[in-house]
Amino acid sequence: MPLQHEHDFLVTGSHDEMNRQHYVSRLRMHILNQIGGGMRDVYESRVKPTFEKENGRIPKNETEIHKAMMADHYGRTWSTMMVNCQDMVWDSVRPGIERAQPDLNERVRGVNARFGSLALNPDVEMPRYLDAADIHRMPGNYHAERAENDATQGALYDRGRFVYNGGAAGPFADGIPRTMAAYIKARWPDFKPKRILELGCTIGTSTVPFVDAFPDAEVHAIDVSAPSLRYGHARAETLEKPIHFHQMNAEDLDFEDGSFDLIYSCIIFHETSRKAYPKILEECQRVLSTGGMMAHTELTPVANMDDFDAFYIDWDAYYNNEPFYKTYTSLDPEEWVTGAGFEQDKFFQVSIPDLDRSSPEFFDEAVKNPTVAKGRAARVGESARWYTYGAWK
Ligand SMILES: C[S@@+](CC[C@H](N)C(=O)[O-])C[C@H]1O[C@@H](n2cnc3c(N)ncnc32)[C@H](O)[C@@H]1O
């Protein structure tokens, strides 16, 4: 695993704990890429022919493929390993963070806002879709608070996410937002947003690349989860990045109409709900200035995949505590974006090649000829393209 950038608040743990993290990370990549890579062969060579023999037809959708694959020993073993390894990721990170308390919370509390700011609002209620389950099996989710001024969940996300994706997103774990920001700048070079808003920033790893890409802009970032925001603010200050963090629900933003030129999000919608999704898009439409742009990087809709890939990408919905995942991937973003009041001819969608895993020529080609990739993409660790959609106002 490559090394993570160490800032003042990152908790990596002891020598042995770090070795364990490296091991878990490599193991996860092996399960995902090598063992997971065999899933389609197993389906084509064994599971599909057996299903056809028994039913006189091939599986008609991803749900039938899911059932058949989970009845096969290879599919079940892969799935069980995925679940256990997910838990091992968090278990490898937790002891060091628990030991770092209560000192960590005290140090986070002591941070002076020299570059940005932090505005918490205890009246913001946690939406049920975030409270009902520990999303991606992260113990305590983004928001659990066990002490006053708790920042534990931020620390857990910072290190845990790095171990989870094996450092594939770079030392700052920012591969996706860095790719998005570079793409926006390259495709629309005359677009110079003065005020930028990120929705669902967690600890601000996805905010910093936009500060770097648009140094003249005032950058704001919101999330509902106070522990993540506390930690994110401390992290941004130590990195000397001017970010204004707010505790807010993206369904009900406390900002004036037309007050941002660029609104973006990085992998949040699939963790919301069918009711929240249109509300958030409507808030984007309200808070965006005329001539402004919204852009969201998210899971590729399964309409762009065959049934096997749809089953494979939607695995998280069943086994990784991602209740909205499968419904979200079945939706057509264009329908929902226009439903929120954006004009159809202002809608765009594109699969952007990952900045760190493609040549400059390939990236430039994607800027000049935007296309949406077919097939599964965007599970961290596998993909080299990021599906992004949005609209101009
Ligand atoms: C997968 S994380 C996003 C990670 C972050 N953008 C990044 O790339 O590191 C989803 C985040 O969205 C936040 N979130 C989900 N629904 C939200 C809502 N309605 N309003 C504000 N934040 C929300 C969660 O608290 C969580 O921190």
Coordinates of N, CA and C in Angstrom, one line a residue, residues 24 60 114 134 140-141 158 163 175 306 377:
V24 N -4.3 -6.0 5.4 CA -5.7 -6.1 5.1 C -6.0 -5.4 3.7
K60 N -33.1 -13.8 -16.2 CA -33.7 -12.6 -16.9 C -33.3 -11.3 -16.4
R114 N -7.7 29.7 11.3 CA -6.8 30.7 10.6 C -7.2 30.9 9.2
D134 N -25.1 1.2 9.8 CA -23.7 1.7 9.7 C -23.3 1.5 8.3
G140 N -20.3 3.0 13.8 CA -20.6 4.3 14.3 C -20.9 5.3 13.2
N141 N -20.8 4.8 11.9 CA -21.2 5.6 10.8 C -20.3 6.9 10.7
D158 N -10.9 8.7 7.8 CA -9.6 9.2 7.2 C -8.7 8.0 6.9
V163 N -7.1 2.7 3.9 CA -6.8 1.2 3.9 C -7.8 0.5 3.0
G175 N -8.3 11.1 -5.2 CA -8.2 10.8 -6.7 C -9.5 11.3 -7.4
D306 N -24.5 -4.6 -18.6 CA -25.3 -5.8 -18.8 C -25.7 -6.4 -17.4
A377 N -18.3 0.2 -13.5 CA -17.2 1.2 -13.2 C -17.5 1.7 -11.9

